[in-house]
Coordinates of C-alpha atoms (C1' of nucleotides) in Angstrom, one line a residue:
Chain A
X350 CA 9.0 138.5 -72.2
X351 CA 6.5 136.7 -70.0
X352 CA 4.7 135.4 -73.1
X353 CA 8.0 134.1 -74.5
X354 CA 8.6 132.1 -71.3
X355 CA 5.0 130.8 -71.3
X356 CA 5.2 129.8 -74.9
X357 CA 8.7 128.3 -74.7
X358 CA 7.5 126.1 -71.7
X359 CA 4.7 124.6 -73.8
X360 CA 6.9 123.6 -76.7
X361 CA 7.4 120.0 -77.5
X362 CA 9.1 120.3 -80.8
X363 CA 12.6 121.6 -81.7
X364 CA 11.4 123.3 -84.9
X365 CA 8.9 125.3 -82.9
X366 CA 11.6 126.5 -80.5
X367 CA 13.8 127.3 -83.4
X368 CA 11.1 129.5 -85.0
X369 CA 10.3 131.2 -81.7
X370 CA 14.0 131.9 -81.1
X371 CA 14.5 133.2 -84.6
X372 CA 11.7 135.7 -84.3
X373 CA 12.7 137.0 -80.9
X374 CA 16.3 137.2 -82.0
X375 CA 15.3 139.7 -84.7
X376 CA 13.0 141.5 -82.4
X377 CA 15.9 142.1 -80.0
X378 CA 18.0 143.5 -82.8
X379 CA 20.4 140.6 -83.2
X380 CA 21.0 138.8 -86.5
X381 CA 21.6 135.2 -85.5
X382 CA 21.3 132.9 -82.6
X383 CA 22.8 129.6 -81.7
X384 CA 21.5 127.4 -78.9
X385 CA 23.9 124.6 -78.2
X386 CA 25.6 122.2 -75.8
X387 CA 29.4 122.3 -76.0
X388 CA 30.3 118.8 -76.7
X389 CA 33.3 117.8 -78.6
X390 CA 31.4 116.6 -81.6
X391 CA 33.9 114.4 -83.3
X392 CA 32.9 111.3 -81.3
X393 CA 29.2 111.8 -82.2
X394 CA 27.1 112.2 -85.2
X395 CA 27.4 115.5 -87.0
X396 CA 24.0 116.9 -85.8
X397 CA 24.6 120.4 -84.8
X398 CA 22.0 121.6 -87.3
X399 CA 19.0 120.3 -85.5
X400 CA 18.0 118.7 -82.3
X401 CA 17.9 115.0 -81.9
X402 CA 15.4 113.8 -79.3
X403 CA 17.1 112.4 -76.3
X404 CA 20.5 113.6 -77.4
X405 CA 22.1 117.0 -77.8
X406 CA 20.6 120.4 -77.9
X407 CA 21.7 122.3 -81.0
X408 CA 19.7 124.9 -82.8
X409 CA 21.0 127.8 -84.9
X410 CA 20.4 130.1 -87.8
X411 CA 24.1 130.8 -88.4
X412 CA 25.2 130.9 -92.0
X413 CA 25.3 127.3 -93.3
X414 CA 29.0 127.4 -94.3
X415 CA 29.9 128.6 -90.8
X416 CA 28.0 125.8 -89.2
X417 CA 29.7 123.3 -91.4
X418 CA 33.1 124.8 -90.7
X419 CA 32.3 124.7 -87.0
X420 CA 31.6 121.0 -87.2
X421 CA 34.3 120.0 -89.5
X422 CA 37.1 121.8 -87.7
X423 CA 35.6 120.7 -84.3
X424 CA 35.8 124.4 -83.2
X425 CA 33.8 123.6 -80.1
X426 CA 37.0 122.2 -78.7
X427 CA 38.7 125.7 -78.5
X428 CA 36.1 128.4 -79.3
X429 CA 37.0 131.1 -76.8
X430 CA 33.4 132.1 -76.4
X431 CA 32.5 128.6 -75.2
X432 CA 35.5 128.5 -72.9
X433 CA 34.5 131.8 -71.4
X434 CA 30.9 130.6 -70.9
X435 CA 32.3 128.0 -68.5
X436 CA 33.7 130.7 -66.3
X437 CA 30.5 132.6 -65.4
X438 CA 26.8 132.1 -65.0
X439 CA 25.6 135.4 -66.5
X440 CA 25.7 136.6 -70.1
X441 CA 28.7 138.4 -71.5
X442 CA 29.5 140.4 -74.6
X443 CA 32.2 138.8 -76.7
X444 CA 34.1 142.1 -76.6
X445 CA 34.6 141.4 -72.9
X446 CA 36.0 137.9 -73.4
X447 CA 39.4 138.9 -72.1
X448 CA 37.9 139.5 -68.7
X449 CA 36.9 135.9 -68.4
X450 CA 39.7 134.0 -70.1
X451 CA 43.2 134.5 -71.2
X452 CA 43.0 135.1 -74.9
X453 CA 45.8 133.5 -76.9
X454 CA 46.6 133.6 -80.6
X455 CA 44.4 130.6 -81.6
X456 CA 41.5 132.4 -79.9
X457 CA 42.0 135.6 -81.8
X458 CA 42.3 133.6 -85.0
X459 CA 39.0 131.8 -84.3
X460 CA 37.2 135.1 -83.7
X461 CA 38.7 136.4 -86.9
X462 CA 37.5 133.4 -88.9
X463 CA 34.0 134.0 -87.4
X464 CA 34.1 137.6 -88.6
X465 CA 35.0 136.5 -92.1
X466 CA 32.0 134.2 -92.0
X467 CA 29.8 137.1 -91.1
X468 CA 29.7 136.5 -87.3
X469 CA 30.6 139.8 -85.6
X470 CA 30.1 140.6 -82.0
X471 CA 27.9 138.5 -79.8
X472 CA 26.2 138.1 -76.4
X473 CA 26.5 134.6 -74.8
X474 CA 24.3 133.3 -72.0
X475 CA 25.9 130.3 -70.3
X476 CA 23.7 127.4 -69.3
X477 CA 25.5 124.9 -67.1
X478 CA 23.5 122.2 -65.4
X479 CA 25.7 119.9 -63.3
X480 CA 25.9 116.4 -64.8
X481 CA 25.0 117.6 -68.3
X482 CA 27.1 119.0 -71.1
X483 CA 27.8 122.7 -70.7
X484 CA 25.7 124.8 -73.0
X485 CA 25.0 128.4 -74.1
X486 CA 22.6 130.5 -76.0
X487 CA 24.4 132.9 -78.2
X488 CA 23.0 136.0 -79.9
X489 CA 25.2 137.6 -82.5
X490 CA 25.2 140.6 -84.8
X491 CA 26.8 140.6 -88.3
X492 CA 30.4 141.8 -88.5
X493 CA 30.5 145.6 -88.2
X494 CA 27.3 146.0 -86.3
X495 CA 27.0 146.9 -82.7
X496 CA 25.3 144.8 -80.0
X497 CA 21.9 146.2 -79.0
X498 CA 23.0 147.3 -75.6
X499 CA 19.5 147.9 -74.3
X500 CA 18.4 144.4 -75.1
X501 CA 21.2 142.5 -73.3
X502 CA 19.1 142.0 -70.1
X503 CA 16.3 140.7 -72.2
X504 CA 18.8 138.4 -74.0
X505 CA 20.0 137.1 -70.7
X506 CA 16.4 136.0 -69.8
X507 CA 15.6 134.7 -73.2
X508 CA 18.8 132.7 -73.4
X509 CA 18.2 131.1 -70.0
X510 CA 14.6 130.1 -70.7
X511 CA 15.3 129.1 -74.3
X512 CA 18.0 126.7 -73.1
X513 CA 15.7 125.3 -70.5
X514 CA 13.0 124.8 -73.1
X515 CA 15.5 122.9 -75.2
X516 CA 16.5 120.8 -72.2
X517 CA 12.9 120.1 -71.4
X518 CA 12.1 119.0 -74.9
X519 CA 14.9 116.5 -74.7
X520 CA 14.4 115.3 -71.2
X521 CA 10.6 114.9 -71.6
X522 CA 11.5 112.4 -74.2
X523 CA 14.0 110.8 -72.0
X524 CA 13.2 111.0 -68.3
X525 CA 16.6 110.5 -66.8
X526 CA 16.7 111.7 -63.2
X527 CA 20.1 110.8 -61.9
X528 CA 20.2 110.5 -58.1
X529 CA 23.1 112.2 -56.5
X530 CA 25.3 109.6 -55.0
X531 CA 25.3 109.6 -51.2
X532 CA 28.6 109.8 -49.4
X533 CA 29.3 109.8 -45.7
X534 CA 31.0 112.9 -44.2
X535 CA 34.2 110.9 -43.6
X536 CA 34.2 109.8 -47.2
X537 CA 33.9 113.3 -48.5
X538 CA 36.9 114.3 -46.3
X539 CA 39.0 111.5 -47.7
X540 CA 38.0 112.3 -51.3
X541 CA 38.9 116.0 -50.8
X542 CA 42.3 115.0 -49.5
X543 CA 42.8 112.5 -52.4
X544 CA 42.0 115.4 -54.7
X545 CA 44.7 117.4 -53.1
X546 CA 47.2 114.7 -53.9
X547 CA 47.6 113.1 -50.5
X548 CA 48.5 109.4 -50.2
X549 CA 46.4 107.1 -48.2
X550 CA 49.0 107.1 -45.5
X551 CA 49.1 110.9 -45.3
X552 CA 45.3 111.1 -45.2
X553 CA 45.3 108.6 -42.3
X554 CA 47.7 110.9 -40.4
X555 CA 45.6 113.9 -41.1
X556 CA 42.3 112.3 -40.0
X557 CA 43.9 110.4 -37.2
X558 CA 42.7 107.0 -38.4
X559 CA 44.4 103.9 -39.8
X560 CA 45.6 103.8 -43.4
X561 CA 43.4 100.7 -43.9
X562 CA 40.4 102.7 -42.9
X563 CA 41.2 105.3 -45.4
X564 CA 41.4 102.6 -48.1
X565 CA 38.0 101.3 -47.0
X566 CA 36.3 104.7 -47.4
X567 CA 37.9 105.2 -50.8
X568 CA 37.1 101.8 -52.0
X569 CA 33.5 102.2 -50.8
X570 CA 33.2 105.6 -52.5
X571 CA 34.6 104.1 -55.8
X572 CA 32.1 101.3 -55.5
X573 CA 29.2 103.8 -55.0
X574 CA 30.2 105.7 -58.0
X575 CA 30.8 102.5 -59.9
X576 CA 34.3 103.5 -61.0
X577 CA 37.7 101.9 -60.5
X578 CA 40.2 104.8 -60.2
X579 CA 40.4 107.5 -57.6
X580 CA 40.7 110.1 -60.3
X581 CA 37.3 109.2 -61.5
X582 CA 35.9 109.2 -58.0
X583 CA 37.2 112.7 -57.4
X584 CA 35.8 114.0 -60.6
X585 CA 32.4 112.5 -59.9
X586 CA 32.4 114.0 -56.4
X587 CA 33.1 117.4 -57.9
X588 CA 30.3 117.0 -60.4
X589 CA 27.9 115.9 -57.7
X590 CA 28.6 119.0 -55.8
X591 CA 30.2 117.2 -52.9
X592 CA 33.3 119.2 -53.4
X593 CA 34.1 122.6 -54.9
X594 CA 37.0 122.5 -57.3
X595 CA 38.4 125.5 -55.4
X596 CA 38.8 123.4 -52.3
X597 CA 41.2 121.1 -54.1
X598 CA 43.5 123.8 -55.3
X599 CA 44.5 125.1 -51.9
Chain B
X825 CA 17.1 146.5 -63.0
X826 CA 19.9 147.9 -65.1
X827 CA 21.1 150.0 -62.2
X828 CA 21.1 146.9 -60.0
X829 CA 23.4 145.2 -62.4
X830 CA 25.7 148.2 -62.7
X831 CA 25.9 148.7 -59.0
X832 CA 26.4 145.0 -58.3
X833 CA 29.3 144.9 -60.7
X834 CA 31.1 147.6 -58.9
X835 CA 30.9 146.1 -55.5
X836 CA 34.0 144.9 -53.7
X837 CA 32.6 144.2 -50.3
X838 CA 30.3 141.4 -49.2
X839 CA 28.4 143.7 -46.8
X840 CA 27.5 146.1 -49.6
X841 CA 26.2 143.2 -51.7
X842 CA 24.2 142.1 -48.7
X843 CA 22.6 145.5 -48.2
X844 CA 21.9 145.8 -51.9
X845 CA 20.2 142.4 -52.0
X846 CA 18.3 143.1 -48.9
X847 CA 16.7 146.2 -50.3
X848 CA 15.9 144.8 -53.7
X849 CA 14.4 141.7 -52.0
X850 CA 11.9 143.9 -50.2
X851 CA 11.3 145.9 -53.3
X852 CA 10.3 142.8 -55.2
X853 CA 7.9 141.8 -52.5
X854 CA 9.9 139.0 -50.9
X855 CA 10.8 138.8 -47.2
X856 CA 14.2 137.1 -47.2
X857 CA 17.0 136.2 -49.5
X858 CA 19.9 133.7 -49.3
X859 CA 22.8 133.7 -51.7
X860 CA 24.9 130.6 -51.2
X861 CA 27.0 127.9 -52.5
X862 CA 25.9 124.4 -51.8
X863 CA 28.9 122.9 -50.2
X864 CA 28.6 120.1 -47.7
X865 CA 30.0 122.2 -44.8
X866 CA 30.8 119.6 -42.2
X867 CA 34.4 118.9 -43.4
X868 CA 35.1 122.6 -43.6
X869 CA 34.8 125.7 -41.4
X870 CA 31.4 126.8 -40.4
X871 CA 31.2 130.0 -42.3
X872 CA 27.8 130.2 -43.9
X873 CA 26.8 133.4 -42.1
X874 CA 29.2 135.6 -44.0
X875 CA 31.5 135.6 -47.0
X876 CA 35.1 134.7 -46.5
X877 CA 37.5 136.2 -49.0
X878 CA 38.8 133.6 -51.4
X879 CA 36.5 131.0 -50.0
X880 CA 32.7 130.5 -50.2
X881 CA 29.8 132.6 -51.1
X882 CA 27.2 132.9 -48.4
X883 CA 25.0 135.8 -47.6
X884 CA 21.5 135.7 -46.1
X885 CA 19.0 137.5 -44.0
X886 CA 17.1 134.4 -42.9
X887 CA 16.1 134.4 -39.3
X888 CA 19.2 133.7 -37.2
X889 CA 17.9 130.5 -35.6
X890 CA 17.2 129.1 -39.0
X891 CA 20.7 129.8 -40.3
X892 CA 22.1 128.1 -37.2
X893 CA 19.9 125.1 -37.6
X894 CA 20.8 125.0 -41.3
X895 CA 24.5 124.9 -40.4
X896 CA 24.3 122.6 -37.4
X897 CA 22.2 120.0 -39.1
X898 CA 24.1 120.3 -42.3
X899 CA 20.9 120.7 -44.2
X900 CA 22.7 121.7 -47.3
X901 CA 23.3 118.0 -47.8
X902 CA 19.7 117.1 -48.4
X903 CA 17.7 120.4 -48.8
X904 CA 15.3 119.6 -51.7
X905 CA 15.5 123.1 -52.9
X906 CA 19.2 122.9 -53.4
X907 CA 18.9 119.4 -55.0
X908 CA 16.4 120.8 -57.4
X909 CA 18.6 123.8 -58.2
X910 CA 21.1 121.3 -59.6
X911 CA 18.6 120.0 -62.1
X912 CA 17.9 123.2 -64.0
X913 CA 19.4 126.5 -65.0
X914 CA 16.4 128.7 -64.6
X915 CA 14.6 129.8 -61.5
X916 CA 11.7 127.8 -60.0
X917 CA 9.1 128.3 -57.4
X918 CA 9.4 125.8 -54.4
X919 CA 5.8 124.8 -55.0
X920 CA 7.0 123.3 -58.3
X921 CA 9.8 121.3 -56.7
X922 CA 8.1 118.0 -57.5
X923 CA 8.6 118.7 -61.2
X924 CA 12.4 118.7 -60.8
X925 CA 13.1 116.1 -58.2
X926 CA 11.4 113.1 -56.6
X927 CA 10.2 114.4 -53.3
X928 CA 10.7 111.9 -50.5
X929 CA 9.7 112.1 -46.8
X930 CA 12.9 113.7 -45.5
X931 CA 12.3 116.4 -48.2
X932 CA 8.8 117.2 -47.0
X933 CA 10.0 117.2 -43.4
X934 CA 12.7 119.7 -44.3
X935 CA 10.2 122.0 -46.0
X936 CA 8.0 121.8 -43.0
X937 CA 10.9 122.6 -40.6
X938 CA 11.5 125.7 -42.8
X939 CA 7.9 126.8 -42.5
X940 CA 8.0 126.5 -38.8
X941 CA 11.1 128.8 -38.8
X942 CA 9.1 131.3 -40.9
X943 CA 10.4 130.3 -44.3
X944 CA 7.3 129.8 -46.5
X945 CA 7.3 129.6 -50.3
X946 CA 10.3 130.6 -52.3
X947 CA 11.8 131.2 -55.7
X948 CA 15.3 129.8 -56.3
X949 CA 17.7 130.9 -59.1
X950 CA 20.4 128.2 -59.7
X951 CA 23.9 129.3 -60.4
X952 CA 26.2 126.6 -61.6
X953 CA 29.6 127.4 -62.9
X954 CA 31.6 124.3 -63.9
X955 CA 34.4 123.6 -61.5
X956 CA 33.0 125.6 -58.7
X957 CA 30.6 124.7 -56.0
X958 CA 27.0 124.8 -57.2
X959 CA 25.1 127.7 -55.9
X960 CA 21.8 129.5 -55.8
X961 CA 20.1 132.7 -55.0
X962 CA 16.9 132.2 -53.0
X963 CA 14.1 134.6 -52.5
X964 CA 11.5 133.6 -50.0
X965 CA 8.3 134.9 -48.5
X966 CA 7.1 134.2 -44.9
X967 CA 4.9 131.2 -44.3
X968 CA 1.4 131.9 -45.5
X969 CA 2.2 134.6 -48.0
X970 CA 2.1 134.2 -51.8
X971 CA 5.1 134.6 -54.1
X972 CA 5.0 137.9 -56.0
X973 CA 4.2 136.2 -59.3
X974 CA 4.8 139.3 -61.4
X975 CA 8.3 139.7 -60.0
X976 CA 9.7 136.3 -60.7
X977 CA 11.3 137.3 -64.0
X978 CA 13.0 140.1 -62.2
X979 CA 14.1 137.7 -59.4
X980 CA 15.6 135.5 -62.1
X981 CA 17.8 138.3 -63.3
X982 CA 18.6 139.7 -59.9
X983 CA 19.5 136.2 -58.7
X984 CA 21.9 135.5 -61.6
X985 CA 23.7 138.9 -61.4
X986 CA 23.8 138.8 -57.6
X987 CA 25.5 135.5 -57.6
X988 CA 27.9 136.7 -60.2
X989 CA 28.7 139.7 -58.1
X990 CA 29.4 137.4 -55.2
X991 CA 31.7 135.3 -57.3
X992 CA 33.5 138.4 -58.6
X993 CA 34.1 139.8 -55.1
X994 CA 35.7 136.5 -54.1
X995 CA 37.8 136.1 -57.2
X996 CA 38.9 139.7 -57.3
X997 CA 40.1 139.3 -53.8
X998 CA 42.0 136.2 -54.7
X999 CA 45.4 136.6 -56.3
X1000 CA 44.2 137.7 -59.7
X1001 CA 44.6 136.1 -63.0
X1002 CA 46.7 132.9 -62.8
X1003 CA 48.6 132.2 -66.0
X1004 CA 47.1 129.2 -67.7
X1005 CA 49.7 126.5 -67.9
X1006 CA 50.6 125.6 -71.5
X1007 CA 50.1 122.0 -72.5
X1008 CA 50.7 120.3 -75.8
X1009 CA 47.7 118.7 -77.6
X1010 CA 49.0 115.3 -77.0
X1011 CA 49.4 116.0 -73.3
X1012 CA 45.8 117.2 -73.1
X1013 CA 44.6 114.0 -74.7
X1014 CA 46.6 111.9 -72.2
X1015 CA 45.2 114.0 -69.3
X1016 CA 41.7 113.6 -70.5
X1017 CA 42.1 109.8 -70.7
X1018 CA 43.7 109.8 -67.2
X1019 CA 40.6 111.7 -66.0
X1020 CA 38.5 108.9 -67.4
X1021 CA 40.3 106.4 -65.4
X1022 CA 42.5 104.8 -68.1
X1023 CA 45.9 103.3 -67.1
X1024 CA 49.0 104.4 -68.9
X1025 CA 49.0 101.1 -70.9
X1026 CA 45.4 101.6 -72.0
X1027 CA 46.1 105.2 -73.0
X1028 CA 49.1 104.0 -75.1
X1029 CA 46.8 101.6 -76.9
X1030 CA 44.2 104.2 -77.5
X1031 CA 46.7 106.8 -78.8
X1032 CA 48.8 104.2 -80.6
X1033 CA 52.0 105.1 -78.9
X1034 CA 54.3 103.4 -76.3
X1035 CA 53.4 103.3 -72.7
X1036 CA 56.7 105.0 -71.9
X1037 CA 55.7 107.9 -74.0
X1038 CA 52.4 108.3 -72.2
X1039 CA 54.4 108.3 -68.9
X1040 CA 56.6 111.0 -70.4
X1041 CA 53.7 113.3 -71.3
X1042 CA 52.1 112.8 -67.9
X1043 CA 55.3 113.4 -66.0
X1044 CA 55.9 116.5 -68.0
X1045 CA 52.4 117.8 -67.4
X1046 CA 52.8 117.1 -63.7
X1047 CA 56.1 119.0 -63.7
X1048 CA 54.5 122.0 -65.5
X1049 CA 51.7 122.1 -62.9
X1050 CA 54.2 121.5 -60.2
X1051 CA 52.2 118.7 -58.7
X1052 CA 53.1 115.1 -57.9
X1053 CA 49.9 113.1 -58.4
X1054 CA 47.9 112.6 -61.5
X1055 CA 44.7 113.5 -59.7
X1056 CA 46.0 117.0 -59.0
X1057 CA 47.1 117.3 -62.6
X1058 CA 43.6 116.4 -63.9
X1059 CA 42.0 118.9 -61.5
X1060 CA 44.4 121.6 -62.6
X1061 CA 43.7 120.9 -66.2
X1062 CA 40.0 121.2 -65.6
X1063 CA 40.4 124.4 -63.7
X1064 CA 42.6 125.8 -66.5
X1065 CA 39.8 125.0 -69.0
X1066 CA 41.9 122.5 -70.9
X1067 CA 39.2 120.0 -70.2
X1068 CA 35.5 120.4 -69.6
X1069 CA 34.4 118.4 -66.6
X1070 CA 31.6 116.9 -68.7
X1071 CA 34.2 115.4 -71.1
X1072 CA 35.5 113.2 -68.3
X1073 CA 32.2 111.6 -67.4
X1074 CA 31.5 109.9 -70.7
Chain C
dG603 C1' 17.6 93.4 -35.4
dT604 C1' 19.0 95.3 -39.3
dC605 C1' 21.6 98.9 -41.3
dA606 C1' 25.0 102.5 -42.1
dA607 C1' 28.8 104.7 -40.4
dC608 C1' 32.9 104.2 -38.3
dC609 C1' 37.1 101.7 -37.4
dC610 C1' 41.0 98.0 -37.8
dC611 C1' 44.1 94.0 -39.9
dC612 C1' 46.1 90.7 -43.6
dC613 C1' 47.8 89.4 -48.5
dC614 C1' 48.9 90.1 -53.3
dT615 C1' 49.1 92.3 -58.0
dT616 C1' 49.1 96.2 -60.8
dT617 C1' 49.9 100.9 -61.4
dT618 C1' 52.3 105.0 -60.3
dG619 C1' 56.1 108.0 -59.4
dG620 C1' 60.7 109.4 -60.3
dG621 C1' 65.2 108.7 -62.1
dG622 C1' 68.2 107.8 -66.1
dG623 C1' 69.3 107.4 -71.3
dG624 C1' 68.1 108.2 -76.2
dA625 C1' 65.9 109.8 -81.2
dT626 C1' 63.2 112.6 -84.9
dT627 C1' 60.6 116.4 -86.5
dG628 C1' 59.2 121.3 -87.4
dT629 C1' 59.2 126.1 -86.0
dT630 C1' 61.4 130.3 -84.9
dG631 C1' 64.2 134.0 -84.3
dA632 C1' 69.0 135.9 -84.0
Chain D
dT191 C1' 71.1 129.9 -92.4
dC192 C1' 71.9 127.7 -88.4
dA193 C1' 71.2 127.0 -83.5
dA194 C1' 67.7 126.6 -80.1
dC195 C1' 63.5 124.8 -78.7
dA196 C1' 59.2 122.4 -78.2
dA197 C1' 56.8 118.5 -79.5
dT198 C1' 56.7 114.0 -80.6
dC199 C1' 58.4 109.6 -79.8
dC200 C1' 61.1 105.3 -77.5
dC201 C1' 63.9 102.3 -73.8
dC202 C1' 65.7 101.0 -69.0
dC203 C1' 65.2 100.5 -63.7
dC204 C1' 63.2 100.5 -58.9
dA205 C1' 60.5 101.9 -54.9
dA206 C1' 56.2 103.6 -53.5
dA207 C1' 51.3 103.8 -53.9
dA208 C1' 46.9 102.1 -55.4
dG209 C1' 43.7 98.4 -56.5
dG210 C1' 41.2 94.3 -55.1
dG211 C1' 40.3 90.5 -52.2
dG212 C1' 39.6 88.5 -47.5
dG213 C1' 38.7 88.9 -42.4
dG214 C1' 37.3 91.3 -38.0
dG215 C1' 34.9 94.9 -34.6
dT216 C1' 31.6 99.0 -32.1
dT217 C1' 28.0 102.4 -32.0
dG218 C1' 23.6 104.7 -32.7
dA219 C1' 19.3 105.2 -35.4
dC220 C1' 15.0 103.3 -37.0

DNA sequence: GTCAACCCCCCCTTTTGGGGGGATTGTTGA
DNA sequence: TCAACAATCCCCCCAAAAGGGGGGGTTGAC
């Protein structure tokens, strides 16, 4: 395991990472792997098959027809596995999907289509870095086979470090450190209240200040984020970690 | 390790998780741990010291005066460790902080203040779940001691699963599974565009339909979510998993 | 003495929220 | 097979809220 981490850290080439992942996937008793970011692919080039420097992470040894179907049908938009991977930070077996999300008919149909393409059960390690596309490293067995229960912990580690290796291959080529936008405490309070659907007047009553002041804070925050609408401002504040989504639902 | 995971999964009580973490922290050769979400606390209650059901994750056996200082000075807003933990998805030693973020003077000062309070080097496992506050599980040694290099992989696993255990204690305590509101595909498109800051008129041009129709979809979606403002609608749609946060930032 | 955070007021346009009224499809289940 | 229903569209009106300018001021930290 330690040697996998050390090797993966030194990689500078997607193909090397792919080969490394392929061998460790077999070693752990899985049949296929897929390391990917969950981006609705339609607006982009159809590049899931390999990694493009400075762009998206996407490596996999899934059967080719499944990869093509995945791209053509834009399955990334509703794959239950990927939805579930946005609900946790540790790996999960696909057989436990229903504990993470509410499985509806299209989800079952999707899993069934996978089985017909040879994709059976799987273990998915989520990889979510704020400000980047959500991603996951998926290890799967052929339909009919069982997951190698004893290797799941290993898969958890491999998945995390593999994804990080992918990120680092990309970001080494790119160097884009985005500074977290600074907001004043008062501004964060206003944004939180905006997120809860309050009007400026209501916020002014809650904070005990003038409506015009509330407008000032919000306008300044929008300017800092370089956006024009308060919806965008709230989204950005969530992404930045200034607000937890759960605070806004109360 | 496997037994830690199994036990942590069964926990329903913050105190039990705290005890479990405390013992495994020592076992791995660390001196302290801190499991927390990185929420700017000033606008909210000051509750870092323990876990509040349905609210934030926060457990730690740091020296008490350090916890207090942490809260009082709202260190969470600029702690370099927490900033760095939002730049990766795998654990990192604090001595490698400079590979993740640009360390400025206030950051060095913060690390120095930590050392004076007995907090030396550390290993931090990030835990970022989209839509929730960013979090981390931190394992630290007293100033002057070395990190237990051989246990870092273990710490990576323990950190991930411990955080997940914390999340599940909270979410299990919350009113359980909320039915995901059904939205039509066209509505989701509109909501996504609203989230990107488009006006109704712009959305109508993008989708090639009348502005009034866009209004209809949005009004209907707000009604389904039982909210009045479009900000709330977008937030709810994100929480539901109808939209990934990353889609809205493009 | 500069700067950021905090606070307040004005004006005007555009966008939104919240009603009302229609129509056409395709699916679904009694 | 036919009624019910959900999804897709379109139009009207009006009041409230947000967006985008401008102009002030105090305080405390560096």
